[in-house]
């Protein structure tokens, strides 16, 4: 019979905790290709507030246009080589140009972004007690001497080559992550991302999948860089985002390879694009760039065991999804 217990008086602290039930997440590089897909996925969860920090070097506001003005979303023009003061629970640190054309354009800036940018994000994580995930790269394995590459392989990297600003930069970024973890107890996660493709890739950023699709749609020859027998493994972006979120939410620091183990030569890729998109284009052989890794395929045993993750989208199914986006952006209607 009507027990009239008074409601507990909410302490200011409890109240604050209640209102903090939301997770505030910083995504550096969130205006880029992978970052914007990650933001889309994070924003689907109504408990998440997302802050993007990006200097728009290779990314664009256009990739985030559906979120601009949303009450749970904030976009900051910011260069991660400068300190950043925000209060967040998690940091997905993606900021860094990923395509060779862009990272070689200003190599000093690239290495600053990897080293000083990662240092700043770790300083931020330390100050606010946030968990931080770094998107490292399969390039830390360099031109690998073991195949497929697993996480315990230390790599075969040229420290003074034209790619070093990127691959050595990421290696230092990984070192910084572990030093902050060991010395300051920061919660870290490291993903080693293998080649990823999908809608919103920069059309002219020179990466192989975007090049071939744009060339096929424009009716130009597909440029296979010699010898054409070099291999890559391509992961569709929705699978990648799923892997990154699982890594962040899980209990393992990594490094963990995230990529699709389906391995193709560049000639095979060209033939597949030709068959699926435009059978009338030619495939031509052109000169390659220095230090091009000859083969690359992730060993994803760790991702399977520790994250329960494996990619779902096969190359043949992912390419047409990307084709639709490229058609729209290039203004090439479907026949
Ligand atoms: P992207 O170039 O589309 O995105 C990078 C974003 O970072 C862009 O929006 C860019 O403007 C921003 N950025 C660059 N320098 C910055 C700086 N100094 N301050 C603030 N913002 C900056 O590339 P992506 O493919 O989306 O790659 C995202 C991350 O994943 C990168 O860290 C990249 O190294 C890593 N990665 C990508 C691939 C891939 O195949 N796409 C493979 C391995 C690793
Ligand atoms: N930093 C930042 N945001 C913060 C805290 C730190 O950008 O909220 C930067 C800071 O400017 C410094 C870097 O992170 O350059 C490393 O910070 P840390 O506290 O680890 O080192 P220190 O400031 O002692 O050099
Ligand atoms: N490549 C190619 N044609 C192109 C662009 C790239 O054959 O138009 C080749 C390149 O030589 C490399 C592979 O595709 O062997 C992947 O290159 P990309 O720049 O896409 O990525 P990364 O080298 O970083 O894996």
GROMACS .gro file of C-alpha atoms and ligand atoms in nm:
model
  429
    1UNK     CA    1   0.000   0.000   0.000
    2UNK     CA    2   0.143   0.316  -0.138
    3UNK     CA    3   0.493   0.321   0.005
    4UNK     CA    4   0.575   0.687  -0.028
    5UNK     CA    5   0.948   0.667  -0.027
    6UNK     CA    6   1.080   1.003  -0.144
    7UNK     CA    7   1.279   0.986  -0.462
    8UNK     CA    8   1.652   0.988  -0.395
    9UNK     CA    9   1.797   1.335  -0.402
   10UNK     CA   10   2.013   1.344  -0.712
   11UNK     CA   11   2.359   1.456  -0.624
   12UNK     CA   12   2.507   1.704  -0.869
   13UNK     CA   13   2.771   1.443  -0.947
   14UNK     CA   14   2.513   1.170  -1.020
   15UNK     CA   15   2.325   1.411  -1.238
   16UNK     CA   16   2.636   1.497  -1.431
   17UNK     CA   17   2.706   1.126  -1.478
   18UNK     CA   18   2.351   1.073  -1.601
   19UNK     CA   19   2.382   1.340  -1.864
   20UNK     CA   20   2.720   1.204  -1.963
   21UNK     CA   21   2.569   0.871  -2.064
   22UNK     CA   22   2.651   0.981  -2.416
   23UNK     CA   23   2.988   0.884  -2.557
   24UNK     CA   24   3.177   1.176  -2.702
   25UNK     CA   25   3.401   1.065  -2.986
   26UNK     CA   26   3.669   1.260  -3.172
   27UNK     CA   27   3.746   1.150  -3.528
   28UNK     CA   28   4.058   1.315  -3.670
   29UNK     CA   29   4.059   1.301  -4.049
   30UNK     CA   30   3.683   1.248  -4.035
   31UNK     CA   31   3.624   1.445  -4.355
   32UNK     CA   32   3.825   1.190  -4.554
   33UNK     CA   33   3.728   0.868  -4.724
   34UNK     CA   34   3.737   0.612  -4.440
   35UNK     CA   35   3.675   0.877  -4.172
   36UNK     CA   36   3.346   0.995  -4.319
   37UNK     CA   37   3.213   0.638  -4.345
   38UNK     CA   38   3.319   0.583  -3.984
   39UNK     CA   39   3.133   0.901  -3.882
   40UNK     CA   40   2.820   0.778  -4.062
   41UNK     CA   41   2.831   0.454  -3.862
   42UNK     CA   42   2.906   0.625  -3.528
   43UNK     CA   43   2.625   0.877  -3.581
   44UNK     CA   44   2.373   0.593  -3.625
   45UNK     CA   45   2.407   0.531  -3.251
   46UNK     CA   46   2.202   0.795  -3.072
   47UNK     CA   47   2.427   0.773  -2.769
   48UNK     CA   48   2.724   0.902  -2.965
   49UNK     CA   49   2.829   1.263  -3.006
   50UNK     CA   50   3.086   1.300  -3.281
   51UNK     CA   51   3.347   1.572  -3.322
   52UNK     CA   52   3.548   1.576  -3.644
   53UNK     CA   53   3.882   1.760  -3.662
   54UNK     CA   54   4.017   1.791  -4.015
   55UNK     CA   55   4.229   2.039  -4.212
   56UNK     CA   56   4.063   1.941  -4.545
   57UNK     CA   57   4.396   1.860  -4.710
   58UNK     CA   58   4.254   1.552  -4.880
   59UNK     CA   59   3.909   1.542  -4.722
   60UNK     CA   60   3.604   1.754  -4.785
   61UNK     CA   61   3.303   1.892  -4.600
   62UNK     CA   62   3.096   1.739  -4.877
   63UNK     CA   63   3.165   1.393  -4.731
   64UNK     CA   64   2.993   1.501  -4.409
   65UNK     CA   65   2.719   1.722  -4.549
   66UNK     CA   66   2.438   1.510  -4.411
   67UNK     CA   67   2.560   1.568  -4.055
   68UNK     CA   68   2.641   1.939  -4.064
   69UNK     CA   69   2.393   2.111  -3.833
   70UNK     CA   70   2.301   1.788  -3.651
   71UNK     CA   71   2.286   1.845  -3.273
   72UNK     CA   72   2.513   1.548  -3.198
   73UNK     CA   73   2.773   1.650  -3.458
   74UNK     CA   74   3.051   1.909  -3.466
   75UNK     CA   75   3.304   1.984  -3.738
   76UNK     CA   76   3.626   2.170  -3.656
   77UNK     CA   77   3.879   2.295  -3.911
   78UNK     CA   78   4.194   2.191  -3.733
   79UNK     CA   79   4.542   2.069  -3.819
   80UNK     CA   80   4.650   1.790  -3.583
   81UNK     CA   81   5.009   1.913  -3.587
   82UNK     CA   82   4.874   2.189  -3.358
   83UNK     CA   83   4.753   2.110  -3.003
   84UNK     CA   84   4.381   2.045  -2.967
   85UNK     CA   85   4.175   2.097  -2.652
   86UNK     CA   86   3.846   1.907  -2.644
   87UNK     CA   87   3.683   1.679  -2.387
   88UNK     CA   88   3.618   1.335  -2.533
   89UNK     CA   89   3.591   0.967  -2.431
   90UNK     CA   90   3.733   0.811  -2.746
   91UNK     CA   91   3.964   0.925  -3.024
   92UNK     CA   92   3.976   0.765  -3.367
   93UNK     CA   93   4.299   0.912  -3.503
   94UNK     CA   94   4.288   0.888  -3.883
   95UNK     CA   95   4.426   1.228  -3.990
   96UNK     CA   96   4.696   1.166  -4.252
   97UNK     CA   97   4.688   1.165  -4.631
   98UNK     CA   98   4.670   0.802  -4.745
   99UNK     CA   99   4.734   0.820  -5.116
  100UNK     CA  100   5.097   0.824  -5.237
  101UNK     CA  101   5.031   1.126  -5.465
  102UNK     CA  102   4.917   1.332  -5.168
  103UNK     CA  103   5.157   1.207  -4.904
  104UNK     CA  104   5.454   1.258  -5.136
  105UNK     CA  105   5.331   1.607  -5.232
  106UNK     CA  106   5.461   1.755  -4.905
  107UNK     CA  107   5.659   1.477  -4.735
  108UNK     CA  108   5.774   1.697  -4.447
  109UNK     CA  109   5.413   1.780  -4.367
  110UNK     CA  110   5.324   1.411  -4.390
  111UNK     CA  111   5.583   1.307  -4.135
  112UNK     CA  112   5.487   1.597  -3.908
  113UNK     CA  113   5.126   1.485  -3.929
  114UNK     CA  114   5.223   1.130  -3.835
  115UNK     CA  115   5.465   1.220  -3.557
  116UNK     CA  116   5.354   1.554  -3.408
  117UNK     CA  117   4.989   1.489  -3.491
  118UNK     CA  118   4.992   1.152  -3.312
  119UNK     CA  119   5.188   1.300  -3.021
  120UNK     CA  120   4.924   1.572  -2.980
  121UNK     CA  121   4.638   1.323  -2.991
  122UNK     CA  122   4.817   1.109  -2.730
  123UNK     CA  123   4.870   1.417  -2.511
  124UNK     CA  124   4.498   1.486  -2.546
  125UNK     CA  125   4.411   1.122  -2.463
  126UNK     CA  126   4.635   1.143  -2.157
  127UNK     CA  127   4.481   1.468  -2.034
  128UNK     CA  128   4.119   1.354  -2.066
  129UNK     CA  129   4.165   0.979  -2.008
  130UNK     CA  130   4.033   0.886  -2.351
  131UNK     CA  131   4.092   0.562  -2.538
  132UNK     CA  132   4.273   0.625  -2.867
  133UNK     CA  133   4.280   0.421  -3.188
  134UNK     CA  134   4.546   0.482  -3.453
  135UNK     CA  135   4.486   0.386  -3.814
  136UNK     CA  136   4.827   0.252  -3.904
  137UNK     CA  137   4.894   0.082  -4.232
  138UNK     CA  138   5.014  -0.233  -4.403
  139UNK     CA  139   5.294  -0.007  -4.532
  140UNK     CA  140   5.469  -0.062  -4.197
  141UNK     CA  141   5.560  -0.402  -4.348
  142UNK     CA  142   5.729  -0.222  -4.640
  143UNK     CA  143   5.822  -0.453  -4.925
  144UNK     CA  144   5.756  -0.762  -4.715
  145UNK     CA  145   5.985  -1.061  -4.700
  146UNK     CA  146   5.717  -1.282  -4.543
  147UNK     CA  147   5.384  -1.358  -4.703
  148UNK     CA  148   5.107  -1.316  -4.600
  149UNK     CA  149   5.197  -1.055  -4.340
  150UNK     CA  150   5.108  -1.119  -3.978
  151UNK     CA  151   5.141  -0.868  -3.697
  152UNK     CA  152   5.460  -1.013  -3.553
  153UNK     CA  153   5.652  -0.940  -3.875
  154UNK     CA  154   5.872  -0.630  -3.828
  155UNK     CA  155   5.878  -0.524  -4.189
  156UNK     CA  156   6.124  -0.440  -4.462
  157UNK     CA  157   6.111  -0.064  -4.495
  158UNK     CA  158   6.341   0.182  -4.667
  159UNK     CA  159   6.404   0.457  -4.409
  160UNK     CA  160   6.517   0.719  -4.662
  161UNK     CA  161   6.293   0.657  -4.963
  162UNK     CA  162   6.014   0.868  -5.108
  163UNK     CA  163   5.751   0.663  -4.920
  164UNK     CA  164   5.933   0.685  -4.587
  165UNK     CA  165   5.747   0.998  -4.471
  166UNK     CA  166   5.438   0.780  -4.470
  167UNK     CA  167   5.553   0.433  -4.370
  168UNK     CA  168   5.828   0.534  -4.127
  169UNK     CA  169   5.591   0.807  -4.004
  170UNK     CA  170   5.331   0.544  -3.919
  171UNK     CA  171   5.596   0.325  -3.757
  172UNK     CA  172   5.694   0.612  -3.525
  173UNK     CA  173   5.324   0.679  -3.460
  174UNK     CA  174   5.288   0.314  -3.348
  175UNK     CA  175   5.596   0.353  -3.125
  176UNK     CA  176   5.449   0.666  -2.966
  177UNK     CA  177   5.122   0.482  -2.902
  178UNK     CA  178   5.301   0.201  -2.717
  179UNK     CA  179   5.527   0.437  -2.524
  180UNK     CA  180   5.226   0.638  -2.400
  181UNK     CA  181   5.055   0.311  -2.316
  182UNK     CA  182   5.351   0.171  -2.118
  183UNK     CA  183   5.462   0.497  -1.959
  184UNK     CA  184   5.129   0.673  -1.896
  185UNK     CA  185   4.877   0.388  -1.900
  186UNK     CA  186   4.686   0.529  -2.198
  187UNK     CA  187   4.433   0.286  -2.348
  188UNK     CA  188   4.549   0.234  -2.705
  189UNK     CA  189   4.427   0.047  -3.014
  190UNK     CA  190   4.630   0.007  -3.333
  191UNK     CA  191   4.475  -0.105  -3.662
  192UNK     CA  192   4.703  -0.192  -3.951
  193UNK     CA  193   4.481  -0.112  -4.244
  194UNK     CA  194   4.532  -0.280  -4.581
  195UNK     CA  195   4.416  -0.123  -4.910
  196UNK     CA  196   4.058  -0.004  -4.873
  197UNK     CA  197   3.820   0.108  -5.145
  198UNK     CA  198   3.465   0.234  -5.181
  199UNK     CA  199   3.246   0.537  -5.247
  200UNK     CA  200   3.393   0.883  -5.169
  201UNK     CA  201   3.749   0.792  -5.259
  202UNK     CA  202   3.915   1.089  -5.421
  203UNK     CA  203   3.861   1.038  -5.793
  204UNK     CA  204   4.205   1.159  -5.896
  205UNK     CA  205   4.416   1.053  -5.601
  206UNK     CA  206   4.607   0.803  -5.809
  207UNK     CA  207   4.520   0.491  -5.613
  208UNK     CA  208   4.471   0.187  -5.825
  209UNK     CA  209   4.100   0.110  -5.774
  210UNK     CA  210   3.988   0.471  -5.811
  211UNK     CA  211   4.216   0.512  -6.114
  212UNK     CA  212   4.083   0.204  -6.293
  213UNK     CA  213   3.717   0.282  -6.224
  214UNK     CA  214   3.752   0.646  -6.334
  215UNK     CA  215   3.946   0.540  -6.644
  216UNK     CA  216   3.686   0.278  -6.734
  217UNK     CA  217   3.402   0.528  -6.694
  218UNK     CA  218   3.584   0.793  -6.897
  219UNK     CA  219   3.661   0.539  -7.170
  220UNK     CA  220   4.037   0.575  -7.113
  221UNK     CA  221   4.293   0.293  -7.108
  222UNK     CA  222   4.349   0.125  -6.773
  223UNK     CA  223   4.707   0.203  -6.665
  224UNK     CA  224   4.868  -0.104  -6.510
  225UNK     CA  225   5.205  -0.010  -6.362
  226UNK     CA  226   5.471  -0.264  -6.455
  227UNK     CA  227   5.514  -0.547  -6.402
  228UNK     CA  228   5.141  -0.587  -6.325
  229UNK     CA  229   5.212  -0.907  -6.131
  230UNK     CA  230   5.242  -0.714  -5.803
  231UNK     CA  231   4.954  -0.798  -5.572
  232UNK     CA  232   4.722  -0.616  -5.333
  233UNK     CA  233   4.422  -0.718  -5.123
  234UNK     CA  234   4.126  -0.483  -5.129
  235UNK     CA  235   3.881  -0.431  -4.843
  236UNK     CA  236   3.544  -0.265  -4.893
  237UNK     CA  237   3.502   0.040  -4.671
  238UNK     CA  238   3.196  -0.083  -4.476
  239UNK     CA  239   3.391  -0.392  -4.368
  240UNK     CA  240   3.683  -0.169  -4.268
  241UNK     CA  241   3.463   0.057  -4.053
  242UNK     CA  242   3.312  -0.248  -3.884
  243UNK     CA  243   3.661  -0.376  -3.800
  244UNK     CA  244   3.777  -0.041  -3.662
  245UNK     CA  245   3.476  -0.011  -3.431
  246UNK     CA  246   3.518  -0.368  -3.307
  247UNK     CA  247   3.884  -0.299  -3.234
  248UNK     CA  248   3.800   0.021  -3.044
  249UNK     CA  249   3.528  -0.149  -2.840
  250UNK     CA  250   3.729  -0.466  -2.771
  251UNK     CA  251   3.998  -0.537  -2.515
  252UNK     CA  252   4.306  -0.576  -2.736
  253UNK     CA  253   4.563  -0.306  -2.800
  254UNK     CA  254   4.667  -0.459  -3.130
  255UNK     CA  255   4.837  -0.402  -3.364
  256UNK     CA  256   4.575  -0.595  -3.557
  257UNK     CA  257   4.563  -0.630  -3.935
  258UNK     CA  258   4.233  -0.522  -4.084
  259UNK     CA  259   4.197  -0.601  -4.449
  260UNK     CA  260   4.057  -0.845  -4.699
  261UNK     CA  261   4.280  -1.147  -4.764
  262UNK     CA  262   4.153  -1.189  -5.122
  263UNK     CA  263   4.473  -1.123  -5.320
  264UNK     CA  264   4.482  -0.997  -5.679
  265UNK     CA  265   4.753  -0.895  -5.923
  266UNK     CA  266   4.708  -0.548  -6.072
  267UNK     CA  267   4.653  -0.712  -6.411
  268UNK     CA  268   4.371  -0.922  -6.265
  269UNK     CA  269   4.219  -0.613  -6.108
  270UNK     CA  270   4.232  -0.430  -6.441
  271UNK     CA  271   4.067  -0.723  -6.615
  272UNK     CA  272   3.791  -0.739  -6.353
  273UNK     CA  273   3.719  -0.365  -6.377
  274UNK     CA  274   3.717  -0.389  -6.756
  275UNK     CA  275   3.475  -0.681  -6.751
  276UNK     CA  276   3.239  -0.527  -6.494
  277UNK     CA  277   3.241  -0.163  -6.602
  278UNK     CA  278   3.356  -0.112  -6.959
  279UNK     CA  279   3.462  -0.410  -7.175
  280UNK     CA  280   3.565  -0.179  -7.460
  281UNK     CA  281   3.860  -0.013  -7.282
  282UNK     CA  282   4.220  -0.120  -7.332
  283UNK     CA  283   4.465  -0.228  -7.064
  284UNK     CA  284   4.810  -0.072  -7.106
  285UNK     CA  285   5.137  -0.115  -6.918
  286UNK     CA  286   5.303   0.200  -6.779
  287UNK     CA  287   5.613   0.270  -6.570
  288UNK     CA  288   5.599   0.208  -6.196
  289UNK     CA  289   5.707   0.433  -5.908
  290UNK     CA  290   6.004   0.357  -5.677
  291UNK     CA  291   5.975   0.120  -5.378
  292UNK     CA  292   5.645  -0.030  -5.491
  293UNK     CA  293   5.577  -0.336  -5.272
  294UNK     CA  294   5.556  -0.650  -5.487
  295UNK     CA  295   5.300  -0.834  -5.285
  296UNK     CA  296   5.067  -0.765  -5.000
  297UNK     CA  297   4.804  -0.977  -4.831
  298UNK     CA  298   4.694  -0.960  -4.470
  299UNK     CA  299   4.699  -1.253  -4.234
  300UNK     CA  300   4.375  -1.177  -4.046
  301UNK     CA  301   4.387  -1.467  -3.797
  302UNK     CA  302   4.416  -1.219  -3.509
  303UNK     CA  303   4.120  -1.009  -3.623
  304UNK     CA  304   3.910  -1.324  -3.657
  305UNK     CA  305   4.008  -1.463  -3.318
  306UNK     CA  306   4.023  -1.145  -3.112
  307UNK     CA  307   3.755  -0.930  -3.275
  308UNK     CA  308   3.531  -1.193  -3.434
  309UNK     CA  309   3.577  -0.992  -3.752
  310UNK     CA  310   3.622  -1.086  -4.114
  311UNK     CA  311   3.532  -0.900  -4.431
  312UNK     CA  312   3.198  -0.980  -4.595
  313UNK     CA  313   3.213  -0.794  -4.927
  314UNK     CA  314   3.400  -0.957  -5.216
  315UNK     CA  315   3.582  -0.738  -5.469
  316UNK     CA  316   3.332  -0.826  -5.743
  317UNK     CA  317   3.046  -0.708  -5.521
  318UNK     CA  318   3.219  -0.396  -5.391
  319UNK     CA  319   3.338  -0.258  -5.727
  320UNK     CA  320   2.983  -0.197  -5.860
  321UNK     CA  321   2.891  -0.009  -5.537
  322UNK     CA  322   3.185   0.221  -5.596
  323UNK     CA  323   3.101   0.250  -5.966
  324UNK     CA  324   2.761   0.402  -5.884
  325UNK     CA  325   2.920   0.675  -5.672
  326UNK     CA  326   3.186   0.749  -5.936
  327UNK     CA  327   2.922   0.769  -6.211
  328UNK     CA  328   2.732   1.030  -6.012
  329UNK     CA  329   3.040   1.237  -5.938
  330UNK     CA  330   3.183   1.210  -6.291
  331UNK     CA  331   2.842   1.268  -6.451
  332UNK     CA  332   2.856   0.944  -6.651
  333UNK     CA  333   2.503   0.798  -6.661
  334UNK     CA  334   2.444   0.423  -6.666
  335UNK     CA  335   2.373   0.294  -7.015
  336LIG     P1  336   4.193   1.041  -4.679
  336LIG     O1  337   4.306   1.113  -4.739
  336LIG     O2  338   4.065   1.032  -4.754
  336LIG     O3  339   4.160   1.096  -4.533
  336LIG     C1  340   4.254   1.156  -4.449
  336LIG     C2  341   4.190   1.276  -4.383
  336LIG     O4  342   4.286   1.336  -4.294
  336LIG     C3  343   4.148   1.385  -4.483
  336LIG     O5  344   4.018   1.429  -4.455
  336LIG     C4  345   4.252   1.495  -4.462
  336LIG     O6  346   4.203   1.623  -4.494
  336LIG     C5  347   4.286   1.477  -4.315
  336LIG     N1  348   4.417   1.528  -4.277
  336LIG     C6  349   4.536   1.506  -4.338
  336LIG     N2  350   4.635   1.570  -4.272
  336LIG     C7  351   4.578   1.632  -4.166
  336LIG     C8  352   4.626   1.714  -4.061
  336LIG     N3  353   4.757   1.745  -4.051
  336LIG     N4  354   4.538   1.762  -3.971
  336LIG     C9  355   4.405   1.732  -3.979
  336LIG     N5  356   4.353   1.656  -4.077
  336LIG    C10  357   4.439   1.606  -4.169
  336LIG     O7  358   4.248   0.894  -4.646
  336LIG     P2  359   4.173   0.762  -4.597
  336LIG     O8  360   4.187   0.663  -4.704
  336LIG     O9  361   4.039   0.793  -4.545
  336LIG    O10  362   4.269   0.719  -4.478
  336LIG    C11  363   4.237   0.740  -4.343
  336LIG    C12  364   4.344   0.678  -4.254
  336LIG    O11  365   4.356   0.539  -4.283
  336LIG    C13  366   4.482   0.738  -4.272
  336LIG    O12  367   4.544   0.747  -4.144
  336LIG    C14  368   4.555   0.638  -4.356
  336LIG    O13  369   4.693   0.640  -4.331
  336LIG    C15  370   4.492   0.508  -4.310
  336LIG     N6  371   4.500   0.405  -4.413
  336LIG    C16  372   4.421   0.409  -4.525
  336LIG    C17  373   4.433   0.310  -4.621
  336LIG    C18  374   4.347   0.309  -4.745
  336LIG    O14  375   4.359   0.218  -4.826
  336LIG     N7  376   4.258   0.402  -4.766
  336LIG    C19  377   4.527   0.208  -4.605
  336LIG    C20  378   4.606   0.208  -4.491
  336LIG    C21  379   4.592   0.306  -4.395
  337LIG     N1  380   4.817   1.817  -2.615
  337LIG     C1  381   4.704   1.848  -2.688
  337LIG     N2  382   4.583   1.851  -2.624
  337LIG     C2  383   4.571   1.823  -2.492
  337LIG     C3  384   4.687   1.788  -2.420
  337LIG     C4  385   4.809   1.785  -2.484
  337LIG     O1  386   4.708   1.875  -2.808
  337LIG     O2  387   4.458   1.826  -2.442
  337LIG     C5  388   4.947   1.814  -2.684
  337LIG     C6  389   5.049   1.903  -2.616
  337LIG     O3  390   5.049   2.029  -2.680
  337LIG     C7  391   5.180   1.831  -2.633
  337LIG     C8  392   5.142   1.689  -2.673
  337LIG     O4  393   5.000   1.684  -2.674
  337LIG     O5  394   5.253   1.887  -2.739
  337LIG     C9  395   5.194   1.585  -2.576
  337LIG     O6  396   5.138   1.612  -2.450
  337LIG     P1  397   5.203   1.556  -2.317
  337LIG     O7  398   5.122   1.610  -2.203
  337LIG     O8  399   5.217   1.411  -2.325
  337LIG     O9  400   5.349   1.613  -2.320
  337LIG     P2  401   5.411   1.753  -2.280
  337LIG    O10  402   5.305   1.858  -2.293
  337LIG    O11  403   5.454   1.732  -2.140
  337LIG    O12  404   5.522   1.768  -2.377
  338LIG     N1  405   4.887   0.090  -5.974
  338LIG     C1  406   4.860   0.062  -6.107
  338LIG     N2  407   4.796   0.157  -6.182
  338LIG     C2  408   4.757   0.276  -6.132
  338LIG     C3  409   4.785   0.303  -5.996
  338LIG     C4  410   4.850   0.208  -5.920
  338LIG     O1  411   4.892  -0.046  -6.157
  338LIG     O2  412   4.699   0.355  -6.207
  338LIG     C5  413   4.952  -0.014  -5.891
  338LIG     C6  414   5.073   0.032  -5.811
  338LIG     O3  415   5.192   0.016  -5.886
  338LIG     C7  416   5.070  -0.061  -5.692
  338LIG     C8  417   4.924  -0.095  -5.675
  338LIG     O4  418   4.859  -0.055  -5.795
  338LIG     O5  419   5.141  -0.178  -5.722
  338LIG     C9  420   4.857  -0.025  -5.558
  338LIG     O6  421   4.887   0.113  -5.563
  338LIG     P1  422   4.812   0.220  -5.476
  338LIG     O7  423   4.881   0.349  -5.499
  338LIG     O8  424   4.667   0.212  -5.503
  338LIG     O9  425   4.830   0.170  -5.326
  338LIG     P2  426   4.957   0.123  -5.240
  338LIG    O10  427   5.079   0.116  -5.325
  338LIG    O11  428   4.966   0.223  -5.133
  338LIG    O12  429   4.915  -0.012  -5.192
   0.00000   0.00000   0.00000
